[in-house]
Amino acid sequence: MRALLVANPAATTTSARTRDVLTHALASEMKLEAVTTEYRGHARDLGRRAAEHGIDLVVALGGDGTVNEVVNGLLHNGPDPERLPRLAVVPGGSTNVFARALGLPNDAVEATGALLDALREQRERTVGLGLAAGTPGTEDESVPARWFTFCAGFGFDAGVVGRVEQQRERGKRSTHALYVRQLMRQFWEEPNRRHGAVTLERPGADPVTDLVLSIVCNTSPWTYLGNRPIYASPEASFDTALDVLALNRLSTPTVARHVTQLLTSTPERGPRGKHAVSLHDLTDFTLHSKVPLPFQMDGDHLGLRTSVRFTGVRRALRVIV
């Protein structure tokens, strides 16, 4: 088996020694090339090269951002599960939503052991992914399409992600406390929290208007608070298209109610109420905004957008589990 290990040296929870141990463990079972990423987008370039050169397996060692880049490289020319390399993930970030949603251990060493067992037992599954692109006929139509593995956000939650990235660029560590602080600051400074600017349009249905927050989920849980899974869209699955949780108001009572619902959410019950909109298994829809709003995918802030078109693609990529 020809394999490529893509390792992010800035991964939050792995050290150089850990990466060396994992590399030797993997190399004992396969013909392995290990590459450490050197710049933003490097993992994407490596994934694309692997797809073009007939590599059998690509192992992403890092957080959700590294995984997202690898996936976008693998799918540069579109999904083709039978032809493309299989993907394996060894979690090394602070949250690792995609890996944990697949049922993988959150510890890098344990995950490597699980990966080797899965390869010996030929355990894999084909997962669906989300694709976001600029909307034709809008000022964002030239924005290139990009795949996401577990979530995207347009509006409030993307603003929180952007604030966290700013703090990390200033040397702050990515912790759950940091996210909570930035969430509160985004809430108090959110200009559209009482009158949302986003409209969701989908074929064969009336538009859903005046949304403040819109979270697009490709799987459930949506994220984790420490070891606690958070279910924004409990029905979301790698086997279906995309789910959406949206809110049309962010008053203090509304936020308190829905935050409590998120913290107590389960695989059977997520946020609900008159200000919440939950949609399941959407293959094609568009989010439009009256004003430019923050946009994020898999926890990576991508700047401001006014319109994003989403496509849920079933059976997009084979993953080792």
mmCIF file of C-alpha atoms in Angstrom:
data_model
loop_
_atom_site.group_PDB
_atom_site.id
_atom_site.type_symbol
_atom_site.label_atom_id
_atom_site.label_comp_id
_atom_site.label_asym_id
_atom_site.label_seq_id
_atom_site.Cartn_x
_atom_site.Cartn_y
_atom_site.Cartn_z
ATOM 1 C CA MET A 1 0.000 0.000 0.000
ATOM 2 C CA ARG A 2 1.310 3.430 -0.987
ATOM 3 C CA ALA A 3 0.383 6.011 1.620
ATOM 4 C CA LEU A 4 0.979 9.698 2.261
ATOM 5 C CA LEU A 5 1.034 11.140 5.777
ATOM 6 C CA VAL A 6 0.196 14.853 5.883
ATOM 7 C CA ALA A 7 1.198 16.244 9.279
ATOM 8 C CA ASN A 8 0.494 19.728 10.573
ATOM 9 C CA PRO A 9 3.410 20.775 12.844
ATOM 10 C CA ALA A 10 1.206 23.409 14.493
ATOM 11 C CA ALA A 11 -1.433 20.876 15.565
ATOM 12 C CA THR A 12 -2.544 21.742 19.084
ATOM 13 C CA THR A 13 -2.264 18.371 20.813
ATOM 14 C CA THR A 14 0.707 16.667 19.138
ATOM 15 C CA SER A 15 4.453 17.178 19.526
ATOM 16 C CA ALA A 16 7.346 16.429 17.187
ATOM 17 C CA ARG A 17 8.107 13.304 19.214
ATOM 18 C CA THR A 18 4.513 12.119 18.932
ATOM 19 C CA ARG A 19 4.565 12.670 15.166
ATOM 20 C CA ASP A 20 7.787 10.646 14.881
ATOM 21 C CA VAL A 21 6.305 7.747 16.855
ATOM 22 C CA LEU A 22 3.150 7.759 14.736
ATOM 23 C CA THR A 23 5.151 7.944 11.511
ATOM 24 C CA HIS A 24 7.248 4.909 12.468
ATOM 25 C CA ALA A 25 4.147 2.952 13.478
ATOM 26 C CA LEU A 26 2.459 3.635 10.143
ATOM 27 C CA ALA A 27 5.640 3.040 8.121
ATOM 28 C CA SER A 28 5.938 -0.446 9.616
ATOM 29 C CA GLU A 29 2.670 -1.415 7.886
ATOM 30 C CA MET A 30 2.854 0.395 4.535
ATOM 31 C CA LYS A 31 5.061 2.219 2.038
ATOM 32 C CA LEU A 32 4.797 5.647 3.631
ATOM 33 C CA GLU A 33 5.850 9.128 2.597
ATOM 34 C CA ALA A 34 5.545 11.656 5.430
ATOM 35 C CA VAL A 35 5.302 15.376 4.686
ATOM 36 C CA THR A 36 5.037 18.215 7.202
ATOM 37 C CA THR A 37 2.937 21.143 6.012
ATOM 38 C CA GLU A 38 4.771 24.449 5.592
ATOM 39 C CA TYR A 39 2.093 26.972 4.599
ATOM 40 C CA ARG A 40 -1.664 27.503 4.541
ATOM 41 C CA GLY A 41 -3.064 25.403 1.711
ATOM 42 C CA HIS A 42 -0.101 23.010 1.668
ATOM 43 C CA ALA A 43 -2.254 20.074 2.861
ATOM 44 C CA ARG A 44 -4.678 20.778 0.005
ATOM 45 C CA ASP A 45 -1.823 20.726 -2.519
ATOM 46 C CA LEU A 46 -0.553 17.442 -1.084
ATOM 47 C CA GLY A 47 -4.017 15.875 -1.240
ATOM 48 C CA ARG A 48 -4.395 16.895 -4.877
ATOM 49 C CA ARG A 49 -0.978 15.451 -5.721
ATOM 50 C CA ALA A 50 -1.898 12.186 -4.017
ATOM 51 C CA ALA A 51 -5.093 11.930 -6.064
ATOM 52 C CA GLU A 52 -3.238 12.608 -9.307
ATOM 53 C CA HIS A 53 -0.430 10.121 -8.597
ATOM 54 C CA GLY A 54 -2.509 7.116 -7.608
ATOM 55 C CA ILE A 55 -1.706 7.030 -3.893
ATOM 56 C CA ASP A 56 -3.820 4.428 -2.079
ATOM 57 C CA LEU A 57 -4.232 6.176 1.273
ATOM 58 C CA VAL A 58 -3.811 9.695 2.641
ATOM 59 C CA VAL A 59 -3.475 10.073 6.426
ATOM 60 C CA ALA A 60 -4.237 13.540 7.812
ATOM 61 C CA LEU A 61 -2.513 14.207 11.142
ATOM 62 C CA GLY A 62 -3.866 17.460 12.541
ATOM 63 C CA GLY A 63 -7.076 19.271 13.386
ATOM 64 C CA ASP A 64 -10.236 19.825 11.374
ATOM 65 C CA GLY A 65 -8.541 22.525 9.296
ATOM 66 C CA THR A 66 -5.873 20.090 8.104
ATOM 67 C CA VAL A 67 -8.513 17.483 7.302
ATOM 68 C CA ASN A 68 -10.542 20.056 5.347
ATOM 69 C CA GLU A 69 -7.532 21.005 3.245
ATOM 70 C CA VAL A 70 -6.673 17.375 2.487
ATOM 71 C CA VAL A 71 -10.278 16.646 1.488
ATOM 72 C CA ASN A 72 -10.367 19.641 -0.849
ATOM 73 C CA GLY A 73 -7.155 18.457 -2.460
ATOM 74 C CA LEU A 74 -8.450 14.925 -2.925
ATOM 75 C CA LEU A 75 -11.706 16.196 -4.451
ATOM 76 C CA HIS A 76 -10.120 18.887 -6.621
ATOM 77 C CA ASN A 77 -11.535 17.243 -9.761
ATOM 78 C CA GLY A 78 -14.751 16.081 -8.105
ATOM 79 C CA PRO A 79 -15.856 13.049 -6.095
ATOM 80 C CA ASP A 80 -15.013 9.556 -7.347
ATOM 81 C CA PRO A 81 -14.896 7.227 -4.322
ATOM 82 C CA GLU A 82 -13.773 4.154 -6.244
ATOM 83 C CA ARG A 83 -10.831 5.922 -7.884
ATOM 84 C CA LEU A 84 -9.639 8.422 -5.286
ATOM 85 C CA PRO A 85 -7.315 7.564 -2.386
ATOM 86 C CA ARG A 86 -8.969 6.613 0.866
ATOM 87 C CA LEU A 87 -8.742 9.102 3.722
ATOM 88 C CA ALA A 88 -7.637 8.315 7.272
ATOM 89 C CA VAL A 89 -7.600 10.816 10.125
ATOM 90 C CA VAL A 90 -5.356 10.961 13.188
ATOM 91 C CA PRO A 91 -6.731 13.786 15.373
ATOM 92 C CA GLY A 92 -4.261 16.427 16.512
ATOM 93 C CA GLY A 93 -6.381 19.549 16.956
ATOM 94 C CA SER A 94 -8.248 21.012 19.898
ATOM 95 C CA THR A 95 -11.699 19.709 18.917
ATOM 96 C CA ASN A 96 -11.422 17.140 16.061
ATOM 97 C CA VAL A 97 -15.124 17.102 15.220
ATOM 98 C CA PHE A 98 -14.824 15.107 11.984
ATOM 99 C CA ALA A 99 -12.677 12.353 13.501
ATOM 100 C CA ARG A 100 -14.865 12.017 16.579
ATOM 101 C CA ALA A 101 -18.053 11.999 14.489
ATOM 102 C CA LEU A 102 -16.569 8.989 12.678
ATOM 103 C CA GLY A 103 -16.199 7.261 16.036
ATOM 104 C CA LEU A 104 -12.407 7.547 16.210
ATOM 105 C CA PRO A 105 -10.504 8.000 19.503
ATOM 106 C CA ASN A 106 -9.627 11.608 20.295
ATOM 107 C CA ASP A 107 -6.074 10.648 21.347
ATOM 108 C CA ALA A 108 -3.541 10.562 18.486
ATOM 109 C CA VAL A 109 -1.761 7.413 19.682
ATOM 110 C CA GLU A 110 -5.003 5.512 20.259
ATOM 111 C CA ALA A 111 -6.332 6.700 16.895
ATOM 112 C CA THR A 112 -3.198 5.408 15.155
ATOM 113 C CA GLY A 113 -3.730 1.997 16.719
ATOM 114 C CA ALA A 114 -7.376 2.050 15.641
ATOM 115 C CA LEU A 115 -6.304 3.050 12.120
ATOM 116 C CA LEU A 116 -3.879 0.135 11.823
ATOM 117 C CA ASP A 117 -6.556 -2.275 13.075
ATOM 118 C CA ALA A 118 -9.070 -0.869 10.579
ATOM 119 C CA LEU A 119 -6.621 -1.301 7.706
ATOM 120 C CA ARG A 120 -5.913 -4.914 8.659
ATOM 121 C CA GLU A 121 -9.647 -5.610 8.915
ATOM 122 C CA GLN A 122 -10.430 -3.525 5.787
ATOM 123 C CA ARG A 123 -12.941 -1.349 7.625
ATOM 124 C CA GLU A 124 -14.042 1.705 5.670
ATOM 125 C CA ARG A 125 -17.168 3.671 4.837
ATOM 126 C CA THR A 126 -18.178 6.114 2.133
ATOM 127 C CA VAL A 127 -19.294 9.474 3.538
ATOM 128 C CA GLY A 128 -21.271 12.352 2.134
ATOM 129 C CA LEU A 129 -19.826 15.871 2.178
ATOM 130 C CA GLY A 130 -21.012 19.431 1.750
ATOM 131 C CA LEU A 131 -19.996 21.753 -1.085
ATOM 132 C CA ALA A 132 -20.292 25.554 -0.846
ATOM 133 C CA ALA A 133 -19.817 27.917 -3.773
ATOM 134 C CA GLY A 134 -20.578 31.439 -4.918
ATOM 135 C CA THR A 135 -24.133 31.911 -6.167
ATOM 136 C CA PRO A 136 -24.544 32.602 -9.909
ATOM 137 C CA GLY A 137 -25.808 36.105 -10.623
ATOM 138 C CA THR A 138 -24.449 37.591 -7.386
ATOM 139 C CA GLU A 139 -21.280 39.470 -6.536
ATOM 140 C CA ASP A 140 -19.916 36.254 -5.016
ATOM 141 C CA GLU A 141 -20.435 34.079 -8.104
ATOM 142 C CA SER A 142 -16.680 33.926 -8.811
ATOM 143 C CA VAL A 143 -15.849 32.519 -5.354
ATOM 144 C CA PRO A 144 -14.464 29.007 -5.945
ATOM 145 C CA ALA A 145 -16.334 25.998 -4.621
ATOM 146 C CA ARG A 146 -15.018 24.402 -1.443
ATOM 147 C CA TRP A 147 -15.871 21.145 0.332
ATOM 148 C CA PHE A 148 -16.608 20.835 4.039
ATOM 149 C CA THR A 149 -16.696 17.724 6.188
ATOM 150 C CA PHE A 150 -18.945 18.554 9.142
ATOM 151 C CA CYS A 151 -20.291 22.123 9.180
ATOM 152 C CA ALA A 152 -20.494 25.581 7.683
ATOM 153 C CA GLY A 153 -21.882 28.773 9.179
ATOM 154 C CA PHE A 154 -23.136 32.046 7.730
ATOM 155 C CA GLY A 155 -23.657 34.957 10.088
ATOM 156 C CA PHE A 156 -23.367 34.901 13.865
ATOM 157 C CA ASP A 157 -21.422 31.678 14.480
ATOM 158 C CA ALA A 158 -18.967 32.515 11.690
ATOM 159 C CA GLY A 159 -18.372 35.852 13.416
ATOM 160 C CA VAL A 160 -17.408 33.954 16.571
ATOM 161 C CA VAL A 161 -14.987 31.787 14.584
ATOM 162 C CA GLY A 162 -13.415 34.909 13.076
ATOM 163 C CA ARG A 163 -12.921 36.442 16.500
ATOM 164 C CA VAL A 164 -11.261 33.265 17.783
ATOM 165 C CA GLU A 165 -8.893 33.232 14.797
ATOM 166 C CA GLN A 166 -7.914 36.838 15.521
ATOM 167 C CA GLN A 167 -7.096 35.917 19.109
ATOM 168 C CA ARG A 168 -5.048 32.916 18.003
ATOM 169 C CA GLU A 169 -3.058 35.122 15.629
ATOM 170 C CA ARG A 170 -2.220 37.239 18.695
ATOM 171 C CA GLY A 171 -0.812 34.188 20.464
ATOM 172 C CA LYS A 172 -3.856 32.996 22.424
ATOM 173 C CA ARG A 173 -4.340 29.228 22.761
ATOM 174 C CA SER A 174 -7.454 27.686 21.260
ATOM 175 C CA THR A 175 -9.480 26.710 24.317
ATOM 176 C CA HIS A 176 -13.180 26.334 25.021
ATOM 177 C CA ALA A 177 -12.982 29.333 27.371
ATOM 178 C CA LEU A 178 -11.653 31.421 24.473
ATOM 179 C CA TYR A 179 -14.647 30.411 22.339
ATOM 180 C CA VAL A 180 -17.097 31.285 25.112
ATOM 181 C CA ARG A 181 -15.553 34.746 25.605
ATOM 182 C CA GLN A 182 -15.656 35.505 21.890
ATOM 183 C CA LEU A 183 -19.223 34.226 21.630
ATOM 184 C CA MET A 184 -20.337 36.696 24.297
ATOM 185 C CA ARG A 185 -18.516 39.575 22.589
ATOM 186 C CA GLN A 186 -20.067 38.665 19.243
ATOM 187 C CA PHE A 187 -23.501 38.568 20.844
ATOM 188 C CA TRP A 188 -23.280 42.039 22.380
ATOM 189 C CA GLU A 189 -21.826 43.558 19.203
ATOM 190 C CA GLU A 190 -24.013 41.702 16.681
ATOM 191 C CA PRO A 191 -25.848 44.409 14.683
ATOM 192 C CA ASN A 192 -28.454 42.045 13.181
ATOM 193 C CA ARG A 193 -29.434 40.038 16.234
ATOM 194 C CA ARG A 194 -33.026 41.299 16.408
ATOM 195 C CA HIS A 195 -33.703 41.588 12.667
ATOM 196 C CA GLY A 196 -31.832 38.948 10.700
ATOM 197 C CA ALA A 197 -30.423 39.662 7.242
ATOM 198 C CA VAL A 198 -30.296 36.122 5.819
ATOM 199 C CA THR A 199 -32.825 34.355 3.571
ATOM 200 C CA LEU A 200 -32.749 30.621 2.841
ATOM 201 C CA GLU A 201 -34.051 29.580 -0.575
ATOM 202 C CA ARG A 202 -34.587 25.999 -1.776
ATOM 203 C CA PRO A 203 -36.401 24.444 -4.721
ATOM 204 C CA GLY A 204 -40.097 23.769 -4.229
ATOM 205 C CA ALA A 205 -40.480 25.638 -0.928
ATOM 206 C CA ASP A 206 -41.165 29.161 0.301
ATOM 207 C CA PRO A 207 -38.110 31.213 1.347
ATOM 208 C CA VAL A 208 -37.207 31.302 5.042
ATOM 209 C CA THR A 209 -36.441 34.945 5.858
ATOM 210 C CA ASP A 210 -34.885 37.184 8.512
ATOM 211 C CA LEU A 211 -32.366 34.670 9.842
ATOM 212 C CA VAL A 212 -29.627 35.826 12.210
ATOM 213 C CA LEU A 213 -27.789 32.538 12.629
ATOM 214 C CA SER A 214 -27.542 29.683 10.116
ATOM 215 C CA ILE A 215 -25.545 26.524 10.799
ATOM 216 C CA VAL A 216 -25.250 23.936 8.038
ATOM 217 C CA CYS A 217 -24.480 20.456 9.387
ATOM 218 C CA ASN A 218 -23.160 17.453 7.499
ATOM 219 C CA THR A 219 -23.089 15.238 10.581
ATOM 220 C CA SER A 220 -24.017 15.126 14.225
ATOM 221 C CA PRO A 221 -22.596 16.117 16.705
ATOM 222 C CA TRP A 222 -22.023 19.592 15.337
ATOM 223 C CA THR A 223 -19.190 20.287 17.781
ATOM 224 C CA TYR A 224 -17.914 19.374 21.252
ATOM 225 C CA LEU A 225 -17.620 21.277 24.504
ATOM 226 C CA GLY A 226 -14.719 19.388 26.026
ATOM 227 C CA ASN A 227 -15.895 15.796 25.831
ATOM 228 C CA ARG A 228 -19.558 16.758 25.646
ATOM 229 C CA PRO A 229 -21.093 16.388 22.154
ATOM 230 C CA ILE A 230 -23.364 19.225 20.983
ATOM 231 C CA TYR A 231 -26.236 18.309 18.653
ATOM 232 C CA ALA A 232 -27.393 21.307 16.617
ATOM 233 C CA SER A 233 -29.070 19.047 14.031
ATOM 234 C CA PRO A 234 -29.517 15.599 15.589
ATOM 235 C CA GLU A 235 -30.726 13.991 12.340
ATOM 236 C CA ALA A 236 -27.663 15.093 10.333
ATOM 237 C CA SER A 237 -25.610 12.188 9.025
ATOM 238 C CA PHE A 238 -22.727 11.299 6.718
ATOM 239 C CA ASP A 239 -25.295 9.114 4.909
ATOM 240 C CA THR A 240 -27.712 11.930 4.012
ATOM 241 C CA ALA A 241 -27.417 15.406 2.488
ATOM 242 C CA LEU A 242 -27.251 18.598 4.603
ATOM 243 C CA ASP A 243 -29.211 19.801 7.645
ATOM 244 C CA VAL A 244 -29.739 23.396 8.732
ATOM 245 C CA LEU A 245 -30.324 24.946 12.141
ATOM 246 C CA ALA A 246 -31.285 28.618 11.882
ATOM 247 C CA LEU A 247 -32.497 31.255 14.342
ATOM 248 C CA ASN A 248 -34.437 34.365 13.399
ATOM 249 C CA ARG A 249 -33.789 36.213 16.645
ATOM 250 C CA LEU A 250 -30.960 36.513 19.149
ATOM 251 C CA SER A 251 -32.501 38.383 22.061
ATOM 252 C CA THR A 252 -31.089 37.612 25.509
ATOM 253 C CA PRO A 253 -33.973 35.272 26.485
ATOM 254 C CA THR A 254 -33.817 33.504 23.106
ATOM 255 C CA VAL A 255 -30.065 32.968 23.345
ATOM 256 C CA ALA A 256 -30.320 31.725 26.933
ATOM 257 C CA ARG A 257 -33.023 29.237 25.933
ATOM 258 C CA HIS A 258 -31.213 27.873 22.883
ATOM 259 C CA VAL A 259 -27.804 27.724 24.555
ATOM 260 C CA THR A 260 -29.413 25.643 27.305
ATOM 261 C CA GLN A 261 -31.013 23.431 24.659
ATOM 262 C CA LEU A 262 -27.668 22.954 22.931
ATOM 263 C CA LEU A 263 -25.898 22.079 26.176
ATOM 264 C CA THR A 264 -28.569 19.500 26.983
ATOM 265 C CA SER A 265 -29.052 18.302 23.397
ATOM 266 C CA THR A 266 -29.079 14.588 22.604
ATOM 267 C CA PRO A 267 -29.053 12.461 19.429
ATOM 268 C CA GLU A 268 -32.860 12.526 19.668
ATOM 269 C CA ARG A 269 -33.505 16.174 20.609
ATOM 270 C CA GLY A 270 -31.896 19.448 19.556
ATOM 271 C CA PRO A 271 -32.788 23.168 19.713
ATOM 272 C CA ARG A 272 -36.463 23.996 19.145
ATOM 273 C CA GLY A 273 -39.008 26.787 19.595
ATOM 274 C CA LYS A 274 -40.713 29.517 17.599
ATOM 275 C CA HIS A 275 -37.456 31.274 16.726
ATOM 276 C CA ALA A 276 -35.687 28.076 15.578
ATOM 277 C CA VAL A 277 -35.815 26.592 12.080
ATOM 278 C CA SER A 278 -34.658 22.999 11.560
ATOM 279 C CA LEU A 279 -34.411 21.497 8.070
ATOM 280 C CA HIS A 280 -33.258 17.969 7.234
ATOM 281 C CA ASP A 281 -31.569 16.292 4.248
ATOM 282 C CA LEU A 282 -31.306 19.264 1.868
ATOM 283 C CA THR A 283 -29.499 18.555 -1.397
ATOM 284 C CA ASP A 284 -29.497 22.076 -2.822
ATOM 285 C CA PHE A 285 -30.198 25.466 -1.228
ATOM 286 C CA THR A 286 -28.874 29.025 -1.043
ATOM 287 C CA LEU A 287 -28.303 31.499 1.771
ATOM 288 C CA HIS A 288 -28.570 35.160 0.740
ATOM 289 C CA SER A 289 -27.824 38.182 2.922
ATOM 290 C CA LYS A 290 -28.814 41.811 2.626
ATOM 291 C CA VAL A 291 -25.377 42.790 3.944
ATOM 292 C CA PRO A 292 -21.958 41.079 3.841
ATOM 293 C CA LEU A 293 -21.682 38.563 6.689
ATOM 294 C CA PRO A 294 -18.912 36.316 8.043
ATOM 295 C CA PHE A 295 -18.696 32.815 6.575
ATOM 296 C CA GLN A 296 -16.916 29.750 7.987
ATOM 297 C CA MET A 297 -16.401 26.135 6.958
ATOM 298 C CA ASP A 298 -15.156 23.396 9.299
ATOM 299 C CA GLY A 299 -14.104 26.092 11.772
ATOM 300 C CA ASP A 300 -12.080 28.085 9.229
ATOM 301 C CA HIS A 301 -13.128 31.735 8.801
ATOM 302 C CA LEU A 302 -13.346 32.603 5.080
ATOM 303 C CA GLY A 303 -14.188 36.290 5.200
ATOM 304 C CA LEU A 304 -17.417 38.078 4.274
ATOM 305 C CA ARG A 305 -20.042 36.842 1.797
ATOM 306 C CA THR A 306 -23.450 37.988 0.614
ATOM 307 C CA SER A 307 -24.616 34.711 -0.921
ATOM 308 C CA VAL A 308 -23.562 31.055 -0.667
ATOM 309 C CA ARG A 309 -24.957 28.093 -2.588
ATOM 310 C CA PHE A 310 -24.833 24.727 -0.800
ATOM 311 C CA THR A 311 -24.930 21.231 -2.240
ATOM 312 C CA GLY A 312 -25.123 18.018 -0.229
ATOM 313 C CA VAL A 313 -23.187 15.275 -2.039
ATOM 314 C CA ARG A 314 -23.843 11.714 -0.899
ATOM 315 C CA ARG A 315 -21.069 9.095 -1.210
ATOM 316 C CA ALA A 316 -18.277 11.569 -1.904
ATOM 317 C CA LEU A 317 -15.218 9.951 -0.295
ATOM 318 C CA ARG A 318 -14.052 6.669 1.264
ATOM 319 C CA VAL A 319 -12.800 6.961 4.841
ATOM 320 C CA ILE A 320 -11.000 4.411 7.021
ATOM 321 C CA VAL A 321 -12.935 3.778 10.236
#
